[in-house]
Amino acid sequence: MNKLIITAAICGAEVTKEQNPAVPYTVSEIVREAKSAVDAGAAIVHLHVREDDGTPTQSKERFKECIDAIYKECPNVIIIPSTGGAVGMTAEERLQPTELMPEMATLDCGTCNFGDDVFENTMPMMRAFGKRMLENNIKPEYECFEMGHLDSILALAKKGFVPADPMQFNFVLGVFGCTPATVPNLCWLVNNIPANSTWTVTGIGRHAFPMAAAGIAMGGNVRVGFEDNLYLSKGVLAKSNGELVDKVVRLAKELGREVASSDEAREILSLKKR
Ligand code: KMH
Ligand code: ZN
């Protein structure tokens, strides 16, 4: 079994300081959270950025400021900027961080409900995002919130509209209105990806650690972080992303799975370091 790649989704676009005061908004808060996660064992940081008042933004300049500041503290970490942004943003707005030529970026694999809103990812949008990633030599992390998203992205990959050499999936399970976070659902997804693919599981809210345990046991990889879950255990807010990552590291140790460094993750994901 490969070593376990842990991704920390440190910020997200929807969670707020009112829900957990440790949610980062400013550049220095984002660096603090990235460092806490990497120090605890995360090989990858999945990055959204905010204005200082917490407003989600896809500004290229703000991403650059945050990415440069994270690299100063964590020079080797893999950063996966979001191209999902926040619901309601245009495709062009969302694509801005791809101009910074990151090693990887998310590519969302279909439209779905997202709380009270609709997160729009039409087939033409996905073709446009795939084209940008092919042009800029960015490896996508294919985010699937729904079972059917897998069919859509595999069809685009088959036609060469999105990179497929090999594919890295993130199954985000338990978003309200999308595919529930259950082991059978995760197994169905894992059983239907191309044989040379890699995959990560993300459980939303109280599903974060049960899905982490399933991912560890099944030989996949795990994402945790404030974007997905604000609690260390029932009723106990996490003080940092590092605490969430540390809990996954402890689970991995108990289950006998070693944790990958960023360079080991690059090898597992067939990434070329820039
Ligand atoms: N904020 C969500 C609507 C991504 O990063 O690519 C979408 C999201 C996905 O977080
Ligand atoms: Zn995200």
Tab-separated table of C-alpha atoms and ligand atoms in Angstrom:
chain	number	residue	atom	x	y	z
A	1	MET	CA	0.000	0.000	0.000
A	2	ASN	CA	1.277	3.501	-0.811
A	3	LYS	CA	1.987	5.907	1.999
A	4	LEU	CA	-0.989	8.065	3.015
A	5	ILE	CA	-1.214	11.547	1.504
A	6	ILE	CA	-2.958	13.974	3.840
A	7	THR	CA	-4.429	17.153	2.360
A	8	ALA	CA	-5.432	20.068	4.567
A	9	ALA	CA	-8.254	22.238	3.239
A	10	ILE	CA	-7.360	25.070	5.568
A	11	CYS	CA	-9.806	27.822	4.726
A	12	GLY	CA	-12.663	27.118	2.297
A	13	ALA	CA	-15.049	29.766	1.041
A	14	GLU	CA	-18.102	29.232	3.206
A	15	VAL	CA	-16.997	28.765	6.831
A	16	THR	CA	-16.611	31.801	9.082
A	17	LYS	CA	-14.874	33.003	12.238
A	18	GLU	CA	-18.314	33.147	13.856
A	19	GLN	CA	-18.450	29.357	13.510
A	20	ASN	CA	-14.830	28.826	14.593
A	21	PRO	CA	-12.528	31.766	15.474
A	22	ALA	CA	-9.519	29.901	14.041
A	23	VAL	CA	-10.859	30.073	10.449
A	24	PRO	CA	-8.198	32.095	8.589
A	25	TYR	CA	-8.958	35.212	6.522
A	26	THR	CA	-5.789	37.348	6.413
A	27	VAL	CA	-2.548	36.325	4.721
A	28	SER	CA	-0.802	35.790	8.044
A	29	GLU	CA	-3.705	33.705	9.367
A	30	ILE	CA	-3.647	31.581	6.210
A	31	VAL	CA	0.103	31.026	6.623
A	32	ARG	CA	-0.392	30.148	10.307
A	33	GLU	CA	-2.995	27.502	9.393
A	34	ALA	CA	-0.964	26.099	6.490
A	35	LYS	CA	2.095	25.753	8.732
A	36	SER	CA	0.122	24.086	11.513
A	37	ALA	CA	-1.209	21.536	9.010
A	38	VAL	CA	2.155	20.853	7.377
A	39	ASP	CA	3.918	20.575	10.753
A	40	ALA	CA	1.290	18.014	11.781
A	41	GLY	CA	1.853	15.880	8.661
A	42	ALA	CA	-0.077	17.324	5.706
A	43	ALA	CA	1.708	16.933	2.362
A	44	ILE	CA	-0.798	19.125	0.495
A	45	VAL	CA	-2.652	22.333	1.250
A	46	HIS	CA	-5.904	22.911	-0.649
A	47	LEU	CA	-6.212	26.663	-0.794
A	48	HIS	CA	-9.068	29.160	-0.935
A	49	VAL	CA	-8.319	32.781	-0.112
A	50	ARG	CA	-10.308	35.597	1.445
A	51	GLU	CA	-10.288	39.352	1.745
A	52	ASP	CA	-9.288	40.502	5.235
A	53	ASP	CA	-12.987	40.744	6.170
A	54	GLY	CA	-13.565	37.105	5.226
A	55	THR	CA	-15.173	37.642	1.820
A	56	PRO	CA	-14.149	34.780	-0.508
A	57	THR	CA	-12.145	35.909	-3.517
A	58	GLN	CA	-10.454	34.247	-6.492
A	59	SER	CA	-8.195	37.269	-7.072
A	60	LYS	CA	-4.946	36.208	-8.730
A	61	GLU	CA	-3.070	38.816	-6.722
A	62	ARG	CA	-4.446	37.578	-3.403
A	63	PHE	CA	-3.640	33.971	-4.323
A	64	LYS	CA	-0.082	34.976	-5.244
A	65	GLU	CA	0.382	36.832	-1.982
A	66	CYS	CA	-0.850	33.830	0.036
A	67	ILE	CA	1.035	31.197	-1.973
A	68	ASP	CA	4.330	33.138	-1.760
A	69	ALA	CA	3.848	33.607	1.979
A	70	ILE	CA	3.055	29.900	2.517
A	71	TYR	CA	6.151	28.830	0.541
A	72	LYS	CA	8.315	31.046	2.779
A	73	GLU	CA	7.248	28.965	5.803
A	74	CYS	CA	6.637	25.619	4.050
A	75	PRO	CA	8.937	25.604	0.998
A	76	ASN	CA	8.203	22.043	-0.076
A	77	VAL	CA	4.432	21.777	0.371
A	78	ILE	CA	2.141	21.005	-2.580
A	79	ILE	CA	-0.478	23.736	-2.928
A	80	ILE	CA	-3.747	22.990	-4.724
A	81	PRO	CA	-5.552	26.279	-5.349
A	82	SER	CA	-9.310	26.092	-5.738
A	83	THR	CA	-10.959	26.768	-9.071
A	84	GLY	CA	-14.305	26.183	-7.370
A	85	GLY	CA	-14.190	29.432	-5.447
A	86	ALA	CA	-17.551	30.235	-3.918
A	87	VAL	CA	-21.003	29.582	-5.362
A	88	GLY	CA	-22.125	32.269	-7.779
A	89	MET	CA	-18.661	33.177	-9.125
A	90	THR	CA	-18.134	33.164	-12.897
A	91	ALA	CA	-15.859	30.643	-14.621
A	92	GLU	CA	-13.337	33.361	-15.558
A	93	GLU	CA	-13.264	34.619	-11.990
A	94	ARG	CA	-12.726	31.091	-10.689
A	95	LEU	CA	-9.929	30.299	-13.147
A	96	GLN	CA	-7.634	33.147	-12.031
A	97	PRO	CA	-5.271	31.053	-9.836
A	98	THR	CA	-4.450	28.831	-12.844
A	99	GLU	CA	-2.529	31.810	-14.272
A	100	LEU	CA	-0.003	31.338	-11.459
A	101	MET	CA	0.995	27.934	-12.899
A	102	PRO	CA	0.438	25.869	-9.737
A	103	GLU	CA	1.476	22.191	-9.725
A	104	MET	CA	-2.172	21.222	-9.261
A	105	ALA	CA	-5.607	22.861	-9.049
A	106	THR	CA	-9.077	21.557	-8.348
A	107	LEU	CA	-11.471	20.830	-11.208
A	108	ASP	CA	-15.071	20.354	-10.107
A	109	CYS	CA	-16.855	17.593	-11.964
A	110	GLY	CA	-20.485	18.686	-12.185
A	111	THR	CA	-23.310	20.889	-11.016
A	112	CYS	CA	-24.867	20.109	-7.644
A	113	ASN	CA	-26.809	21.499	-4.736
A	114	PHE	CA	-24.591	23.205	-2.178
A	115	GLY	CA	-26.551	24.078	0.939
A	116	ASP	CA	-29.268	26.463	-0.241
A	117	ASP	CA	-27.380	27.255	-3.447
A	118	VAL	CA	-26.471	25.608	-6.721
A	119	PHE	CA	-22.778	25.051	-7.445
A	120	GLU	CA	-22.593	25.360	-11.203
A	121	ASN	CA	-20.177	23.261	-13.249
A	122	THR	CA	-21.705	22.665	-16.669
A	123	MET	CA	-20.035	20.471	-19.294
A	124	PRO	CA	-18.856	23.540	-21.289
A	125	MET	CA	-17.377	24.996	-18.089
A	126	MET	CA	-15.556	21.754	-17.341
A	127	ARG	CA	-14.199	21.663	-20.918
A	128	ALA	CA	-12.935	25.243	-20.468
A	129	PHE	CA	-11.298	24.390	-17.134
A	130	GLY	CA	-9.734	21.259	-18.661
A	131	LYS	CA	-8.401	23.261	-21.613
A	132	ARG	CA	-6.745	25.756	-19.275
A	133	MET	CA	-5.131	22.984	-17.246
A	134	LEU	CA	-3.864	21.226	-20.367
A	135	GLU	CA	-2.410	24.514	-21.680
A	136	ASN	CA	-0.779	25.422	-18.360
A	137	ASN	CA	0.417	21.901	-17.562
A	138	ILE	CA	-1.527	21.795	-14.281
A	139	LYS	CA	-2.576	18.443	-12.829
A	140	PRO	CA	-6.241	18.620	-11.824
A	141	GLU	CA	-7.639	17.194	-8.660
A	142	TYR	CA	-11.065	16.042	-9.855
A	143	GLU	CA	-13.606	16.896	-7.170
A	144	CYS	CA	-16.717	14.695	-7.260
A	145	PHE	CA	-19.597	15.670	-4.976
A	146	GLU	CA	-22.076	13.331	-6.665
A	147	MET	CA	-21.853	9.778	-8.054
A	148	GLY	CA	-22.803	11.047	-11.518
A	149	HIS	CA	-19.901	13.494	-11.554
A	150	LEU	CA	-17.605	10.545	-12.134
A	151	ASP	CA	-19.348	9.615	-15.409
A	152	SER	CA	-19.130	13.209	-16.638
A	153	ILE	CA	-15.426	13.632	-15.990
A	154	LEU	CA	-14.502	10.190	-17.337
A	155	ALA	CA	-16.353	11.021	-20.569
A	156	LEU	CA	-14.394	14.290	-20.879
A	157	ALA	CA	-11.119	12.479	-20.140
A	158	LYS	CA	-11.870	9.837	-22.793
A	159	LYS	CA	-12.287	12.587	-25.402
A	160	GLY	CA	-9.093	14.372	-24.326
A	161	PHE	CA	-10.855	17.488	-23.015
A	162	VAL	CA	-9.200	17.216	-19.589
A	163	PRO	CA	-5.805	15.840	-18.451
A	164	ALA	CA	-5.810	12.115	-17.704
A	165	ASP	CA	-2.253	11.047	-17.074
A	166	PRO	CA	-3.109	9.595	-14.540
A	167	MET	CA	-6.172	11.071	-12.794
A	168	GLN	CA	-6.356	12.162	-9.126
A	169	PHE	CA	-9.876	12.214	-7.660
A	170	ASN	CA	-11.190	13.772	-4.485
A	171	PHE	CA	-14.519	12.269	-3.432
A	172	VAL	CA	-16.226	14.900	-1.305
A	173	LEU	CA	-19.006	13.045	0.479
A	174	GLY	CA	-21.701	14.351	2.781
A	175	VAL	CA	-22.402	17.811	1.332
A	176	PHE	CA	-26.095	18.400	2.101
A	177	GLY	CA	-28.076	17.466	-1.033
A	178	CYS	CA	-25.201	15.526	-2.625
A	179	THR	CA	-23.929	11.949	-2.311
A	180	PRO	CA	-24.027	10.821	1.336
A	181	ALA	CA	-20.800	9.923	3.154
A	182	THR	CA	-21.083	6.146	3.408
A	183	VAL	CA	-18.549	3.389	2.895
A	184	PRO	CA	-20.641	1.687	0.149
A	185	ASN	CA	-20.821	4.990	-1.774
A	186	LEU	CA	-17.062	5.459	-1.440
A	187	CYS	CA	-16.471	1.864	-2.593
A	188	TRP	CA	-18.666	2.407	-5.664
A	189	LEU	CA	-16.667	5.482	-6.647
A	190	VAL	CA	-13.279	3.829	-6.046
A	191	ASN	CA	-14.366	0.739	-8.014
A	192	ASN	CA	-15.255	2.862	-11.034
A	193	ILE	CA	-12.112	4.938	-11.577
A	194	PRO	CA	-9.379	4.016	-14.064
A	195	ALA	CA	-6.930	1.460	-12.660
A	196	ASN	CA	-3.927	3.805	-12.616
A	197	SER	CA	-5.787	6.603	-10.768
A	198	THR	CA	-5.157	7.900	-7.272
A	199	TRP	CA	-7.889	9.090	-4.948
A	200	THR	CA	-8.643	11.025	-1.792
A	201	VAL	CA	-11.753	11.051	0.357
A	202	THR	CA	-13.211	14.046	2.166
A	203	GLY	CA	-16.054	13.626	4.644
A	204	ILE	CA	-18.062	16.726	5.426
A	205	GLY	CA	-18.891	17.701	9.029
A	206	ARG	CA	-19.305	14.741	11.395
A	207	HIS	CA	-18.341	12.406	8.537
A	208	ALA	CA	-14.763	13.751	8.393
A	209	PHE	CA	-13.080	11.132	10.562
A	210	PRO	CA	-15.200	8.065	9.677
A	211	MET	CA	-14.391	8.761	6.013
A	212	ALA	CA	-10.733	9.349	6.922
A	213	ALA	CA	-10.616	5.933	8.602
A	214	ALA	CA	-12.232	4.326	5.527
A	215	GLY	CA	-9.756	6.072	3.205
A	216	ILE	CA	-6.809	4.935	5.299
A	217	ALA	CA	-8.040	1.331	5.428
A	218	MET	CA	-8.874	1.211	1.701
A	219	GLY	CA	-5.473	2.488	0.570
A	220	GLY	CA	-6.681	5.908	-0.525
A	221	ASN	CA	-5.761	9.346	0.738
A	222	VAL	CA	-7.486	11.729	3.109
A	223	ARG	CA	-8.482	15.400	3.181
A	224	VAL	CA	-9.479	17.213	6.357
A	225	GLY	CA	-9.575	20.888	7.308
A	226	PHE	CA	-11.787	23.800	8.234
A	227	GLU	CA	-13.275	23.908	4.712
A	228	ASP	CA	-14.926	20.580	5.476
A	229	ASN	CA	-15.263	20.327	9.244
A	230	LEU	CA	-14.672	22.657	12.189
A	231	TYR	CA	-14.741	20.099	15.020
A	232	LEU	CA	-12.110	17.818	16.487
A	233	SER	CA	-14.822	15.690	18.079
A	234	LYS	CA	-18.495	16.145	18.935
A	235	GLY	CA	-18.949	19.650	20.414
A	236	VAL	CA	-15.201	20.370	20.508
A	237	LEU	CA	-14.027	23.019	18.042
A	238	ALA	CA	-10.615	22.382	16.513
A	239	LYS	CA	-8.109	25.065	17.524
A	240	SER	CA	-6.205	24.722	14.255
A	241	ASN	CA	-6.068	22.749	11.030
A	242	GLY	CA	-3.017	21.098	12.561
A	243	GLU	CA	-5.217	19.475	15.199
A	244	LEU	CA	-7.417	17.964	12.485
A	245	VAL	CA	-4.401	16.670	10.552
A	246	ASP	CA	-2.861	15.302	13.745
A	247	LYS	CA	-5.982	13.226	14.394
A	248	VAL	CA	-5.667	11.664	10.921
A	249	VAL	CA	-1.985	10.944	11.582
A	250	ARG	CA	-2.974	9.197	14.823
A	251	LEU	CA	-5.621	7.127	13.017
A	252	ALA	CA	-3.077	6.186	10.353
A	253	LYS	CA	-0.564	5.092	12.996
A	254	GLU	CA	-3.174	2.958	14.750
A	255	LEU	CA	-4.067	1.330	11.433
A	256	GLY	CA	-0.436	0.804	10.428
A	257	ARG	CA	-0.310	3.218	7.491
A	258	GLU	CA	2.714	5.479	7.038
A	259	VAL	CA	2.232	9.143	6.157
A	260	ALA	CA	3.756	10.583	2.954
A	261	SER	CA	5.979	13.671	2.836
A	262	SER	CA	5.277	16.242	0.115
A	263	ASP	CA	7.996	14.790	-2.110
A	264	GLU	CA	6.653	11.270	-1.600
A	265	ALA	CA	3.205	12.626	-2.489
A	266	ARG	CA	4.639	14.138	-5.695
A	267	GLU	CA	5.931	10.708	-6.644
A	268	ILE	CA	2.640	8.959	-5.827
A	269	LEU	CA	0.685	11.584	-7.811
A	270	SER	CA	3.179	11.592	-10.748
A	271	LEU	CA	3.844	15.321	-10.267
A	272	LYS	CA	6.841	17.154	-11.566
A	273	LYS	CA	8.198	19.647	-9.012
A	274	ARG	CA	8.346	23.191	-10.427
B	1	KMH	N1	-16.657	26.321	-2.306
B	1	KMH	C1	-17.368	25.301	-2.992
B	1	KMH	C2	-18.607	25.852	-3.612
B	1	KMH	C3	-13.178	23.561	-5.012
B	1	KMH	O1	-12.422	24.070	-4.203
B	1	KMH	O2	-12.821	23.292	-6.160
B	1	KMH	C4	-16.578	24.623	-4.025
B	1	KMH	C5	-15.233	24.126	-3.668
B	1	KMH	C6	-14.612	23.264	-4.683
B	1	KMH	O3	-14.685	24.393	-2.625
B	2	ZN	ZN	-12.338	23.897	-2.019
